[in-house]
Coordinates of C-alpha atoms and ligand atoms in Angstrom, one line a residue:
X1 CA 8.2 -7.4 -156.2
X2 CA 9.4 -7.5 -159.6
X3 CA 9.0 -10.4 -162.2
X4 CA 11.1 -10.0 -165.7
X5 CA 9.4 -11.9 -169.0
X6 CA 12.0 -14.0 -170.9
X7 CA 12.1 -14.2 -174.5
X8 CA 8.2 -13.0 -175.3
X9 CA 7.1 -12.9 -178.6
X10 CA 5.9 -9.4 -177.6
X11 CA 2.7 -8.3 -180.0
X12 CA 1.7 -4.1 -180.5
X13 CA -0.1 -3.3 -183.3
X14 CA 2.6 -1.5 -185.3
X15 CA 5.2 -4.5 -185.0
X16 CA 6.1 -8.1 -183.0
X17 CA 9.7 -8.5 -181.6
X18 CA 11.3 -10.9 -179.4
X19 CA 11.7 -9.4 -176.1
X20 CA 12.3 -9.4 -172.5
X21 CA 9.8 -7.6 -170.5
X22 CA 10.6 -6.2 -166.3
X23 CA 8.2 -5.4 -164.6
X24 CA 8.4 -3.6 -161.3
X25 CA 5.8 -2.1 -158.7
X26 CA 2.8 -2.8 -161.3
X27 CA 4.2 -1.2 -164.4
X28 CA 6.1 -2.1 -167.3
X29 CA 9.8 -0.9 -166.0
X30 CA 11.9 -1.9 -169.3
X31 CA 11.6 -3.6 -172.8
X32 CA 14.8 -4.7 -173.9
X33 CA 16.3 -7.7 -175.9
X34 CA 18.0 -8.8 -172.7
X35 CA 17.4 -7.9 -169.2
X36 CA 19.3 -9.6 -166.4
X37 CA 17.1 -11.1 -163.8
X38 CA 18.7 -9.7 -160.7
X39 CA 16.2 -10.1 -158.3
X40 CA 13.6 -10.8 -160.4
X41 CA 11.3 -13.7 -160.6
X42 CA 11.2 -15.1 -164.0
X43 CA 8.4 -15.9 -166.0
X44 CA 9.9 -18.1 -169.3
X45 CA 7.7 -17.4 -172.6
X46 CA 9.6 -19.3 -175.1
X47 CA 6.3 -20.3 -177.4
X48 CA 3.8 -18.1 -176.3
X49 CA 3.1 -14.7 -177.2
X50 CA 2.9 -11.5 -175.4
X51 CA 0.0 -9.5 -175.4
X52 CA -1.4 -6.0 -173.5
X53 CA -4.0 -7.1 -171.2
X54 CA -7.5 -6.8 -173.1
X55 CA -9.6 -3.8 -173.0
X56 CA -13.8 -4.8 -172.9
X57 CA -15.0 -1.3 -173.6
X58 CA -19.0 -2.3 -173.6
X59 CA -19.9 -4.1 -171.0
X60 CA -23.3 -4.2 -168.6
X61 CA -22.6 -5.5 -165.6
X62 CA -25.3 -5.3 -162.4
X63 CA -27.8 -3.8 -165.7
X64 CA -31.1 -3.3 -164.0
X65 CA -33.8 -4.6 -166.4
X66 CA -37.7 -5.4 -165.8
X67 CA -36.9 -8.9 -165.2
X68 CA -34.1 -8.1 -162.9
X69 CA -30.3 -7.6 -162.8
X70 CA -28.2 -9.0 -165.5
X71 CA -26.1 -12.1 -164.1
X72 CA -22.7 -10.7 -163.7
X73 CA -22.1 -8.1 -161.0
X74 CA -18.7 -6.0 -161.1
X75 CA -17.1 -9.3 -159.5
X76 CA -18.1 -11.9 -160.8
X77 CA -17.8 -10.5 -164.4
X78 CA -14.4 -8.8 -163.8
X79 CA -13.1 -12.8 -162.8
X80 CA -14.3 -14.3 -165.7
X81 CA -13.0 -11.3 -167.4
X82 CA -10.0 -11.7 -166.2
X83 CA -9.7 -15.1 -166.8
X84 CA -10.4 -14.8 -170.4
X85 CA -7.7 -11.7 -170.8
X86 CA -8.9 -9.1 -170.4
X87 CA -8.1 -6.8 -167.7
X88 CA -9.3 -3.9 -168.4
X89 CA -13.7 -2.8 -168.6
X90 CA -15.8 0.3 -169.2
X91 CA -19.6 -0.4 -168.4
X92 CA -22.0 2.4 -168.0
X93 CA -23.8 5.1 -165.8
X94 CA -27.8 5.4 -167.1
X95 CA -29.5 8.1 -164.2
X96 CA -32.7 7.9 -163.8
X97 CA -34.6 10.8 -166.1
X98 CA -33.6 14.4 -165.2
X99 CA -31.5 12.8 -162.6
X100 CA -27.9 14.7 -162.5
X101 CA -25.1 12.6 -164.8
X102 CA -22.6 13.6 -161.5
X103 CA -25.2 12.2 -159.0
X104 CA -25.7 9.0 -160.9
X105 CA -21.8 8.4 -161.8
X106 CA -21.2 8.4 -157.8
X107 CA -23.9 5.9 -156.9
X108 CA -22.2 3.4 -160.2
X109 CA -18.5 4.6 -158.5
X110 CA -19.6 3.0 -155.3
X111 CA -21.6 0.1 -157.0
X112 CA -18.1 -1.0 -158.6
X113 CA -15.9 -1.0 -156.3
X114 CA -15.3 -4.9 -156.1
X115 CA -14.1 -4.9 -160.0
X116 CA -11.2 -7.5 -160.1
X117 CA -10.6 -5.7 -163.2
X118 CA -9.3 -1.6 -163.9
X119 CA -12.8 0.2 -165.2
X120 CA -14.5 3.3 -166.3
X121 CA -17.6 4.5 -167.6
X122 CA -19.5 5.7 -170.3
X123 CA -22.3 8.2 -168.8
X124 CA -25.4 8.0 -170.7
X125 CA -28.0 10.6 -170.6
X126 CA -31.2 9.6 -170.9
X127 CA -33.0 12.8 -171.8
X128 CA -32.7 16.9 -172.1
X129 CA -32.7 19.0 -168.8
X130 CA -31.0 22.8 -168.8
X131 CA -28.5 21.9 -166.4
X132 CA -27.1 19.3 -168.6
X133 CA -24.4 20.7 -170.6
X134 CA -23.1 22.1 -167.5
X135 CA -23.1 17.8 -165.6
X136 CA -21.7 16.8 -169.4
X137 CA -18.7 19.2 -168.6
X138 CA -18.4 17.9 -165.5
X139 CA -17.9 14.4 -166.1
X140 CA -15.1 15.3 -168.6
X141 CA -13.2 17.5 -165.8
X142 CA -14.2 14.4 -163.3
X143 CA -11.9 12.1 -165.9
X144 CA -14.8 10.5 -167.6
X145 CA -15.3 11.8 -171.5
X146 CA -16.8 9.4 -173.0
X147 CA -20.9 9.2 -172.9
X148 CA -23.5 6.8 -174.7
X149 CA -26.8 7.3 -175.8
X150 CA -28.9 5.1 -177.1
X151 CA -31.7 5.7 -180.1
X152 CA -33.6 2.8 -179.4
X153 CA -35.3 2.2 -176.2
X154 CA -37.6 5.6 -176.6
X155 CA -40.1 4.3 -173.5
X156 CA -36.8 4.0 -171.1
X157 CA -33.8 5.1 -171.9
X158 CA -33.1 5.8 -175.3
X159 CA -33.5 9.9 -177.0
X160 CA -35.1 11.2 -179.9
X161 CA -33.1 12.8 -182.7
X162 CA -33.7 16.3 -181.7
X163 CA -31.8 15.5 -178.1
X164 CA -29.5 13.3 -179.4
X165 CA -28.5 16.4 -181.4
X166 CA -28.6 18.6 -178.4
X167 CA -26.3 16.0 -176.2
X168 CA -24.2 15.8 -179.1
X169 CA -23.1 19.2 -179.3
X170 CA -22.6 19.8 -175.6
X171 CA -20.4 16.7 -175.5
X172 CA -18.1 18.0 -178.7
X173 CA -18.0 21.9 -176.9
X174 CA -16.7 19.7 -173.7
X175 CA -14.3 17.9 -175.6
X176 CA -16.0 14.3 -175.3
X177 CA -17.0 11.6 -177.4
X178 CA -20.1 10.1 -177.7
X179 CA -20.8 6.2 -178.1
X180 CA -24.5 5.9 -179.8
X181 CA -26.8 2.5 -179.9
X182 CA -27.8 3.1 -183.4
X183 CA -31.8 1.3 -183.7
X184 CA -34.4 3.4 -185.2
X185 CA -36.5 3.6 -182.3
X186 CA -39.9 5.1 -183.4
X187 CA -39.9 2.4 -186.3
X188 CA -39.2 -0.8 -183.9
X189 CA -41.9 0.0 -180.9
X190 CA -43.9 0.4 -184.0
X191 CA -42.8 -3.2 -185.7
X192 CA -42.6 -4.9 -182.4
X193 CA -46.4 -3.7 -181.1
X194 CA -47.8 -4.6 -184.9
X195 CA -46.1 -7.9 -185.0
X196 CA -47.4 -8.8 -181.0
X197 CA -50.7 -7.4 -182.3
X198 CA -51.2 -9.9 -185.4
X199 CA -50.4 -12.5 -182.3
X200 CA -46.6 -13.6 -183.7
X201 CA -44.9 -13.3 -180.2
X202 CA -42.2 -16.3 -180.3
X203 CA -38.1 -15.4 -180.1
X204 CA -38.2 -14.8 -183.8
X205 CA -40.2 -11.9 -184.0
X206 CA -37.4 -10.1 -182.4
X207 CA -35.3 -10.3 -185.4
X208 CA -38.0 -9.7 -187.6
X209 CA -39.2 -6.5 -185.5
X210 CA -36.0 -5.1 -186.3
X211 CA -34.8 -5.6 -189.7
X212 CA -31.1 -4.4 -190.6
X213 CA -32.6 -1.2 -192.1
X214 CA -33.4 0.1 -189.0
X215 CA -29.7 -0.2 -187.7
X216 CA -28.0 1.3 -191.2
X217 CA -30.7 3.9 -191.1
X218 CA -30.4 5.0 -187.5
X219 CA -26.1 5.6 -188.5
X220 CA -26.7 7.2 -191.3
X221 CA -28.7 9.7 -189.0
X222 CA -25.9 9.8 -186.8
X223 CA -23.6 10.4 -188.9
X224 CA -25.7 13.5 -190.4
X225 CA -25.4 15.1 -187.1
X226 CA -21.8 14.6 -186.5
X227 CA -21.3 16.5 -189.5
X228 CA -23.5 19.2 -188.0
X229 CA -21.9 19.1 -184.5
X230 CA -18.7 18.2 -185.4
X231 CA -19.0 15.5 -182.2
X232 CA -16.6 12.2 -182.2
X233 CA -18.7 9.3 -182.4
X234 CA -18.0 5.7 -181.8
X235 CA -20.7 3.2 -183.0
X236 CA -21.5 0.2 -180.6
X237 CA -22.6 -2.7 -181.8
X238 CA -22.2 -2.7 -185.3
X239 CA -24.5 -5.6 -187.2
X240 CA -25.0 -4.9 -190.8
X241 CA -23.4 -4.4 -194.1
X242 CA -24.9 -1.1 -194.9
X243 CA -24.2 0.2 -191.2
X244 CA -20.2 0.0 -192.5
X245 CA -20.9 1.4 -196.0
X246 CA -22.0 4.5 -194.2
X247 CA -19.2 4.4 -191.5
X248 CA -16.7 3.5 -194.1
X249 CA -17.8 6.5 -196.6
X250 CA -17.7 8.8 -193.3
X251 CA -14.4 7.5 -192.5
X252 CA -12.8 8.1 -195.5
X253 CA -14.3 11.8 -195.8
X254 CA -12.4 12.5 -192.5
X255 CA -15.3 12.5 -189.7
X256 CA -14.5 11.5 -186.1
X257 CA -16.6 8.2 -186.8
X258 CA -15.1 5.0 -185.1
X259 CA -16.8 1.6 -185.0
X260 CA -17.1 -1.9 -182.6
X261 CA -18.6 -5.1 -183.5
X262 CA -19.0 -7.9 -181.1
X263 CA -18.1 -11.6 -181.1
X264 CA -21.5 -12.9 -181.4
X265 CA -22.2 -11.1 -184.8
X266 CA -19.1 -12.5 -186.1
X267 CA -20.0 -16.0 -185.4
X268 CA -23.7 -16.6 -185.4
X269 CA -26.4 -15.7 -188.3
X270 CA -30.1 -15.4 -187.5
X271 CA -31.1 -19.2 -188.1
X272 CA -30.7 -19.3 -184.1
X273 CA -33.8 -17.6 -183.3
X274 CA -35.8 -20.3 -185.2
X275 CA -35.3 -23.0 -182.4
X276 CA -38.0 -23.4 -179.3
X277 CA -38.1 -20.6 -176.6
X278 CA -35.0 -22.0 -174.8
X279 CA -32.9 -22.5 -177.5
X280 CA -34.1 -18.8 -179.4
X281 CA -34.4 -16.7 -176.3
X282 CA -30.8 -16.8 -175.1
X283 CA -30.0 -15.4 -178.4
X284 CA -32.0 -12.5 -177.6
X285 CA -30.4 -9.5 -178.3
X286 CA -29.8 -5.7 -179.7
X287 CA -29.4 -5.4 -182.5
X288 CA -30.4 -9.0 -183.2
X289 CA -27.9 -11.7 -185.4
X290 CA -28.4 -11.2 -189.2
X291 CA -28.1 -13.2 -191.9
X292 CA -24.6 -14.5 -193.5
X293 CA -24.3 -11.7 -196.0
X294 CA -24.1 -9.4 -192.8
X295 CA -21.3 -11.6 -190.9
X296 CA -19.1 -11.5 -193.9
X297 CA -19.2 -7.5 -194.4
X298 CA -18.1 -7.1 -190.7
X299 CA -15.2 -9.9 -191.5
X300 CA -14.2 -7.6 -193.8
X301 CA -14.4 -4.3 -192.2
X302 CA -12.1 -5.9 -189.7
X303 CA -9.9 -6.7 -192.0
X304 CA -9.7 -3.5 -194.1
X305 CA -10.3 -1.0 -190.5
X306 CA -13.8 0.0 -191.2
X307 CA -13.9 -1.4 -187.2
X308 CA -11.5 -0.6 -185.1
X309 CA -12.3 -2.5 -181.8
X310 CA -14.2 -5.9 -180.5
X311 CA -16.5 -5.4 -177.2
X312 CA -18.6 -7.9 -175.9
X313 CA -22.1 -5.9 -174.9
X314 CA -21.6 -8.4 -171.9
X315 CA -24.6 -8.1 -170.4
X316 CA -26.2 -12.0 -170.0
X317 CA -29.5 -12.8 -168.0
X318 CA -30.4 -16.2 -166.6
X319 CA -32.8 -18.9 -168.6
X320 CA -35.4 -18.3 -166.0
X321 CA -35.2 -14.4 -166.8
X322 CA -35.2 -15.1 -170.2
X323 CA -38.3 -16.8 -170.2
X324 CA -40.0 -13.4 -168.5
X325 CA -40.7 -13.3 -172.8
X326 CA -42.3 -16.8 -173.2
X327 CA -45.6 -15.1 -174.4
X328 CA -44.2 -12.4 -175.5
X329 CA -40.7 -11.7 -177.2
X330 CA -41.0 -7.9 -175.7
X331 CA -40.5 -9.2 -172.4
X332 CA -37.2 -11.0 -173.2
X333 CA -34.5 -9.3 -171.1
X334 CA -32.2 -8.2 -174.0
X335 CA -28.3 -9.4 -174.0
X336 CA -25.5 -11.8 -174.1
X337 CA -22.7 -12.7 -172.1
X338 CA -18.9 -13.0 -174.2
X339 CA -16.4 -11.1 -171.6
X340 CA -14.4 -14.4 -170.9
X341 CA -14.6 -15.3 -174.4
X342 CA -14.0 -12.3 -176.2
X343 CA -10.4 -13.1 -176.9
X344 CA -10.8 -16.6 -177.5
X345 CA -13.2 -16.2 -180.1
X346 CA -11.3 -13.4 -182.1
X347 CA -8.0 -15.5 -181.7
X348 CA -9.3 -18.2 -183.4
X349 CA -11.7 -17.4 -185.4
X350 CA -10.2 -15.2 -186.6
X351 CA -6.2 -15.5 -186.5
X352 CA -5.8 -19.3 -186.7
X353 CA -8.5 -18.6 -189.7
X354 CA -6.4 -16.6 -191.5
X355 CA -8.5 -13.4 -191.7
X356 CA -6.4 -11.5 -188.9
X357 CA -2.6 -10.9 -188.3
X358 CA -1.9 -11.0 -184.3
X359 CA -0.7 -7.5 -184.4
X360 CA -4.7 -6.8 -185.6
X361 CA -5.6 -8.9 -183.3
X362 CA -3.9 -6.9 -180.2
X363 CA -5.3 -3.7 -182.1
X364 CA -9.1 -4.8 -182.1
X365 CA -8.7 -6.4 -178.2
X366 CA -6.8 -3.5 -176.7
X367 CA -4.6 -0.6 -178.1
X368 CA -7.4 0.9 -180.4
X369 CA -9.8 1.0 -177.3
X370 CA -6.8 2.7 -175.4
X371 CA -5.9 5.1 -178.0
X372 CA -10.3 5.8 -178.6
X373 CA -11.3 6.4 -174.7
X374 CA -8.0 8.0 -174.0
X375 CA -6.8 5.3 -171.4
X376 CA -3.1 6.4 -171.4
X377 CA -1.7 3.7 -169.9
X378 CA -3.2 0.8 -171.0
X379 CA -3.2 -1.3 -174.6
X380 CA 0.9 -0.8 -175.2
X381 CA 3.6 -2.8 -174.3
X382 CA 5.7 0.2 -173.4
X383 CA 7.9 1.2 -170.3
X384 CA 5.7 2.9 -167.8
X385 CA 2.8 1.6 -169.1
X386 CA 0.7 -0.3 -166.6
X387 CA 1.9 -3.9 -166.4
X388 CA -1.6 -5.9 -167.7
X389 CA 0.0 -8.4 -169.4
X390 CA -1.1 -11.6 -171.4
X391 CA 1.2 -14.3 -171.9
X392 CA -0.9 -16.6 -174.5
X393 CA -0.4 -19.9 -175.0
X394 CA -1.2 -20.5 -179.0
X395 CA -1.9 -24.0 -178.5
X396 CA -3.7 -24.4 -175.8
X397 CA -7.1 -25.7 -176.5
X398 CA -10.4 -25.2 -174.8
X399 CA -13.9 -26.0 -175.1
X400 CA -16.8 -23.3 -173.8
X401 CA -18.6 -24.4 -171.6
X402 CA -21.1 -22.8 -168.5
X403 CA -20.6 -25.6 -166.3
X404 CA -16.7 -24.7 -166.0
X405 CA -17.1 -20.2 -167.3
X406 CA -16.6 -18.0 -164.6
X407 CA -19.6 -15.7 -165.5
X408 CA -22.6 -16.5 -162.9
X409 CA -24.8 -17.3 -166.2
X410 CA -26.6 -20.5 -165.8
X411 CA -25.8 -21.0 -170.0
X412 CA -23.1 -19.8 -172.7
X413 CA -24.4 -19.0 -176.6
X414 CA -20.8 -20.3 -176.9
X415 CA -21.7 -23.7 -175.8
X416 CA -19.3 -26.3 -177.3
X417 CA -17.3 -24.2 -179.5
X418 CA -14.0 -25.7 -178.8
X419 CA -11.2 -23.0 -179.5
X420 CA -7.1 -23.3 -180.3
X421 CA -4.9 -20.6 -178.6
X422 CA -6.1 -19.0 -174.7
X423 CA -4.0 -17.5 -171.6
X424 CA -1.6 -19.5 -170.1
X425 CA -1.0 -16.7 -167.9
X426 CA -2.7 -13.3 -166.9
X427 CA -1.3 -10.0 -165.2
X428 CA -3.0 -7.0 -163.9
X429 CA -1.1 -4.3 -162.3
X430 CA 1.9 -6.5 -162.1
X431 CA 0.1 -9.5 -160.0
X432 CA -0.2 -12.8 -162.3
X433 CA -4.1 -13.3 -161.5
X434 CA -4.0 -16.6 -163.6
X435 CA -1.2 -19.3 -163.9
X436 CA -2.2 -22.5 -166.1
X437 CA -5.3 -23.3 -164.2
X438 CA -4.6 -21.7 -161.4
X439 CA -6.6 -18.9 -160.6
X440 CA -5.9 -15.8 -158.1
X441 CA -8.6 -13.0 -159.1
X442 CA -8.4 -10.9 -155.8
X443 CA -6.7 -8.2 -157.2
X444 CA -8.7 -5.3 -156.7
X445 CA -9.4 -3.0 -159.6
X446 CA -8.2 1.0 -160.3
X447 CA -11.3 3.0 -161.8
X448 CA -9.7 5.1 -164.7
X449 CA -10.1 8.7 -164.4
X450 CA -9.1 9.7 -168.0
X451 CA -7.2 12.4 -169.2
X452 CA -9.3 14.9 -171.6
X453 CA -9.4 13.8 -175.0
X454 CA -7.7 15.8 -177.7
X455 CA -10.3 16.1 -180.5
Ligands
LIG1 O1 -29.1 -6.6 -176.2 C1 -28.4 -5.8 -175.6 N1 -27.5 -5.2 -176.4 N2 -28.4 -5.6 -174.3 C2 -27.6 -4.7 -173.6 C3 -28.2 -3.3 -173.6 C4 -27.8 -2.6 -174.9 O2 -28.7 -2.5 -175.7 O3 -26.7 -2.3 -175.1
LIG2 ZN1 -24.6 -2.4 -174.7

């Protein structure tokens, strides 16, 4: 079937244009000023704008934690992804210790097979075995080069400097990038254990256990060792002002260094954890929201490209699961949920703000993610590119809510916000998924095999 676009407002990142858009067996056939309909069916856009279907490049869906699985699985994440724009996820492969990456990435392959949404992975190792370098390489041959390691964590998951530089240089011989959690580990289990210790153990100790030196500190270490090991980075998670003076000095002295912040940083500053438990606890997350200071700087390094892309860190857990931590902040599951939001949020915060231009906008929600994790055919509004499409209405108003989100999360952080400008419609692979309020998700998702990245 083929379905032709009539006069878009059609948004990439270098320029806007008025356009019409055919699309035919899923991908983007032509872009012209004027394309007859033929046999098409035709969607009119007069007044809305036309965007490349979103790209979540952090997400945690079906994360198992101590206090169980996160709340979205593949499918129910990928529908409220989809129903917030974006069509397009990577989540994450975490092996057991010493467990092959290979071995681990074909039990996650089989786990995801009812995304609604395309998807990949990031594979994260978890630790140093010989055979490593030799799994690293074959992830990259398998179409998956991009891998995540986290610094905080040390008793589960996260690495110690020494392997992180190790990881690092097999992944830059193999031609991959690395996305790095950037805590000081060592220094938080320390903070966290004194702080339980001394008896302080509400939601507020969280923040406090993990002050904004820990993150800047942990990139600055980072970016010492892609200096020594020459290894692309891309920095999740970004939280704090001196975090981007370091990125931004790296930046400008030509290192691979590229940088994500996340909704929730942008809008929230730490005077949420100083509720009760249930009002604190479902703002429990790493690193934790800072003060205003902090939430201007990342403002700004969206504006002047210190950041190049928004992902959500999706990854919410229910109240009940939350409150695992009531006598202890420790035992707070850590995360938020965001992925139907995401585009909301940056639209109107910060377009109809002023801060953005829509052209940023479809950089920091799609088309950097694209060009950074080598996903060929997504985040451009070209001829045989696939057709994930975004016709978004401008005007269209909507207030969050978890009685009417499509994430399985019994509450939103987002709660009330009411927003200007959503989808009117959504398309993945050439299928509109969402027309006004009507909602068709069952489109079954690709997983990405990406081409090698040229570093
Ligand atoms: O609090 C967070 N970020 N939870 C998800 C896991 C992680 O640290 O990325
Ligand atoms: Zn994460």
């Amino acid at each position: 079937m083929k379905l032709l676009i009539k006069n878009a407002r059609l948004v990439q990142p270098d320029v806007s244009q008025w356009a019409d858009v055919l699309i035919a067996d899923g991908k983007i056939a032509e872009v012209a000023a004027c394309i007859a309909a033929n046999d098409a069916e035709v969607i009119d856009a007069a007044h809305m704008l036309l965007f490349p279907g979103g790209i979540d490049p952090h997400v945690h869906l079906h994360l198992p934690v101590a206090a169980g699985f996160s709340a979205d699985d593949f499918q129910t994440g990928s529908r409220a992804a989809l129903a917030g724009g974006t069509t397009t996820l990577i989540d994450f492969v975490t092996p057991a210790r010493a467990q092959s990456l290979v071995k681990a990435l074909e039990l996650r392959l089989a786990e995801a097979e009812n995304c609604h949404c395309d998807y990949s992975f990031h594979i994260s190792p978890v630790g140093w075995h010989p055979t490593l370098p030799d799994e690293i390489r074959e992830c990259v041959t398998m179409g998956f080069p991009s891998f995540k390691v986290y610094m905080a964590y040390l008793q589960t998951i996260g690495v110690e400097e020494d392997t992180l530089m190790r990881i690092m240089k097999a992944v830059a011989k193999a031609g991959g990038l690395m996305a790095v959690h950037c805590e000081t580990g060592r220094e938080l289990d320390e903070l966290r254990n004194s702080f339980a210790e001394q008896g302080f153990k509400a939601p507020l100790f969280h923040p406090r256990s993990r002050p904004a030196y820990t993150e800047s500190n942990a990139v600055k270490t980072l970016i010492d060792l892609v200096a020594k090991t020459n290894c692309p980075v891309y920095i999740v998670h970004v939280s704090t002002a001196d975090s981007l003076r370091h990125i931004q000095k790296a930046q400008q002295a030509g290192m691979p260094v590229f940088a994500e912040t996340c909704p929730h940083y942008l809008l929230f500053s730490e005077k949420q954890y100083e509720g009760d438990f249930d009002q604190a606890a479902p703002f429990v997350m790493s690193p934790p929201l800072r003060t205003e200071h902090h939430v201007e700087a990342l403002w700004q390094a969206i504006a002047d490209r210190t950041i190049q892309s928004i992902g959500t860190d999706h990854c919410p857990f229910q109240l009940q699961q939350k409150r695992e931590g009531r006598h202890d902040f420790r035992l707070i599951p850590n995360g938020v949920g965001g992925i139907e939001e995401r585009m909301l949020l940056l639209y109107h915060f910060g377009v109809n703000s002023g801060r953005i231009s829509i052209e940023r906008f479809v950089e920091l929600t799609a088309s950097s993610a694209a060009s950074i994790f080598s996903l060929n055919n997504k985040g451009r509004i070209v001829a045989g590119a696939d057709a994930d499409l975004v016709l978004w209405d401008p005007q269209r108003k909507k207030t969050i809510s978890a009685a009417r989100h499509r994430s399985q999360c019994d509450h939103s952080i987002y709660e009330g916000i009411s927003v200007t400008g959503s989808p009117a419609i959504v398309i993945k692979r050439g299928k509109v998924v969402l027309n006004d309020d009507m909602f068709f998700p069952d489109v079954k998702g690709n997983c990405l095999f990406r081409g090698s990245r040229a570093v």
